Short mmCIF file of C-alpha atoms in Angstrom, two decimals:
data_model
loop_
_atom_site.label_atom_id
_atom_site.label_comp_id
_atom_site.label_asym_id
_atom_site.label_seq_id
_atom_site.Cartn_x
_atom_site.Cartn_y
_atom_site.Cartn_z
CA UNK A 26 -47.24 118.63 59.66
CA UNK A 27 -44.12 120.30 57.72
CA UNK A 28 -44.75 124.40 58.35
CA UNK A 29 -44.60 127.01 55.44
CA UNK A 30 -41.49 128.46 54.27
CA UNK A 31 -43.16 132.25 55.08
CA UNK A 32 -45.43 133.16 57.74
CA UNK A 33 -47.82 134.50 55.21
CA UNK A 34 -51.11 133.03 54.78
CA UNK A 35 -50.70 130.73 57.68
CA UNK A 36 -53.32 127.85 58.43
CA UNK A 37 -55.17 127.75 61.88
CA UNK A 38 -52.74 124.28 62.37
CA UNK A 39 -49.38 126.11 61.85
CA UNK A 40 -50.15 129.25 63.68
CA UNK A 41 -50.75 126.63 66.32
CA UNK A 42 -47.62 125.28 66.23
CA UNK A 43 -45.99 128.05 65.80
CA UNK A 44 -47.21 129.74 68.95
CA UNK A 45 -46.98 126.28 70.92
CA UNK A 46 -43.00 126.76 70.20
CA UNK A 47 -43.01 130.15 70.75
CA UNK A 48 -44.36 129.51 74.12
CA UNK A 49 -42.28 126.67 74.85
CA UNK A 50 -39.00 128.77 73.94
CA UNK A 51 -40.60 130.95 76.71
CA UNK A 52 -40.98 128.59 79.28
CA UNK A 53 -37.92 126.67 78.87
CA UNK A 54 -36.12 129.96 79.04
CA UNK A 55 -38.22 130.98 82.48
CA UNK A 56 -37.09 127.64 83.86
CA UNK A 57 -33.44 127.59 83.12
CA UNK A 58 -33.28 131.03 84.88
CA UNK A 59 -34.87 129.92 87.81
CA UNK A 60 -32.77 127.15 87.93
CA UNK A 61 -29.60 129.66 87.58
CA UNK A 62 -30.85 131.64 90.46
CA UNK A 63 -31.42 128.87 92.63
CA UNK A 64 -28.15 127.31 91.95
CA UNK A 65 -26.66 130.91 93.16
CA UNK A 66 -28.45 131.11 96.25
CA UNK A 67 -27.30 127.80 97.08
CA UNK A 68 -23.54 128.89 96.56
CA UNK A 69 -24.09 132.43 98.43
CA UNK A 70 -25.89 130.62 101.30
CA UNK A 71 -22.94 127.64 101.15
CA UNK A 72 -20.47 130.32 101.49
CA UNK A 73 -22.28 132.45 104.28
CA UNK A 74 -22.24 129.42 106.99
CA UNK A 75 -18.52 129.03 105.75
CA UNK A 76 -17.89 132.55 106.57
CA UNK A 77 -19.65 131.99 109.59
CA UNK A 78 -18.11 128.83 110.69
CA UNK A 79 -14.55 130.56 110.29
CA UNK A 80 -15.58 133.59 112.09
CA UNK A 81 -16.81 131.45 114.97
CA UNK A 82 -13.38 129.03 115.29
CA UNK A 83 -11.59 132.12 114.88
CA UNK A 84 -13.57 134.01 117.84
CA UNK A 85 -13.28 130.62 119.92
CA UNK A 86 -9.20 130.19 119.28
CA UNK A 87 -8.53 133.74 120.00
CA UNK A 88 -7.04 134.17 123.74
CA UNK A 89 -9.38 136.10 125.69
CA UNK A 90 -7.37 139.81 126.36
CA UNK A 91 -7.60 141.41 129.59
CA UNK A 92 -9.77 144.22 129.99
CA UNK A 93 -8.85 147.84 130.15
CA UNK A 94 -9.00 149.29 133.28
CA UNK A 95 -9.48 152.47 132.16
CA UNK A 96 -11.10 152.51 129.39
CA UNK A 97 -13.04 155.94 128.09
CA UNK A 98 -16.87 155.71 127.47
CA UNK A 99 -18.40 154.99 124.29
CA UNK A 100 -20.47 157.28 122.88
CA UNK A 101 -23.71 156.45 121.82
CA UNK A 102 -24.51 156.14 118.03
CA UNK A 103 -25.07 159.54 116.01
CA UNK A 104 -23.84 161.84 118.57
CA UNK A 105 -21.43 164.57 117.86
CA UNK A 106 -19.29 164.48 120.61
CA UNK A 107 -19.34 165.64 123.96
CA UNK A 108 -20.74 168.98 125.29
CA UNK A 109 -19.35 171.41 128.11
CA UNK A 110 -22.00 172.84 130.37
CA UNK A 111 -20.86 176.00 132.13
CA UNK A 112 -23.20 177.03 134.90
CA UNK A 113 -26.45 175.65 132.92
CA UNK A 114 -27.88 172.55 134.05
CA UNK A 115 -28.42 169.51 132.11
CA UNK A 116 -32.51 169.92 131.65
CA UNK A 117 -31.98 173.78 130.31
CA UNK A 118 -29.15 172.83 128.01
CA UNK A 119 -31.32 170.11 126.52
CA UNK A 120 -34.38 172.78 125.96
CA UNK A 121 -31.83 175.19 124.31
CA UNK A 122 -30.43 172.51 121.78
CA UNK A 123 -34.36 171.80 120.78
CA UNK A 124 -35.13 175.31 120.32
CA UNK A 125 -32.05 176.30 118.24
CA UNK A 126 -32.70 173.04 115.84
CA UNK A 127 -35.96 174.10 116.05
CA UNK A 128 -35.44 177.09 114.54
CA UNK A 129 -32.80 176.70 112.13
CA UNK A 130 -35.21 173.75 110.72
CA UNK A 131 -32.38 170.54 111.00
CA UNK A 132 -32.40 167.74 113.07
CA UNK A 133 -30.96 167.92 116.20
CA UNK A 134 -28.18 165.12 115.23
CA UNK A 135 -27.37 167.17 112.49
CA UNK A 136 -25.93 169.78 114.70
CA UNK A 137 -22.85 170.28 116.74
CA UNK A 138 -22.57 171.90 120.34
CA UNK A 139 -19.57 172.26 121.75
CA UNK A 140 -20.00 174.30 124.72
CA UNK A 141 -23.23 175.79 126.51
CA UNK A 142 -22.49 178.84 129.08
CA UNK A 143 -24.55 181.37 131.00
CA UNK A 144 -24.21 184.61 129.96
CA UNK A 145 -24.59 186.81 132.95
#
């Protein structure tokens, strides 16, 4: 079945064949992609557990340091630092923080207190 030399006045036959290798150019394409990809998550994963591996030997090799007797708390994640109460307890300082980001219209970890004092 030899095609024509333009793709005018095609037959039913060699449309046929031409979309059967149209489709096939397709496919083959599709499956040497996938076969790229998997190939690459095979490396990524191979090097992850290498990663891993080294981490752990490392952690396991490393002499184990005294701890610090005095060490200074941690603060907890998103805070902005520590706040000085003067003469307001902890409950009323926590009601005045809500209102004030409740009014400008922020989140409360978007704002900064440094101090909180009675005003007598």
């Amino acid at each position: 079945m030899m095609l024509a030399s333009t793709l005018e006045n095609l037959g039913i036959g060699d449309a046929a064949v031409v979309a059967l290798l149209g489709y096939a150019v397709v496919f083959f394409g599709l499956i040497l992609l996938m076969v790229v990809v998997m190939i690459m998550g095979k490396i990524f994963i191979a090097r992850d557990k290498k990663i891993a591996a080294a981490s752990a030997n490392a952690a396991t090799a490393a002499p184990v340091a005294a701890p610090v007797a005095a060490a200074e708390p941690q603060e907890a994640p998103g805070s902005a630092g520590s706040l000085k109460l003067y003469d307001v307890e902890p409950k009323i300082a926590a009601m005045l923080m809500a209102i004030v980001a409740n009014k400008m219209g922020k989140p409360l970890n978007e704002l900064r207190f440094i101090s909180i004092k009675e005003v007598k």
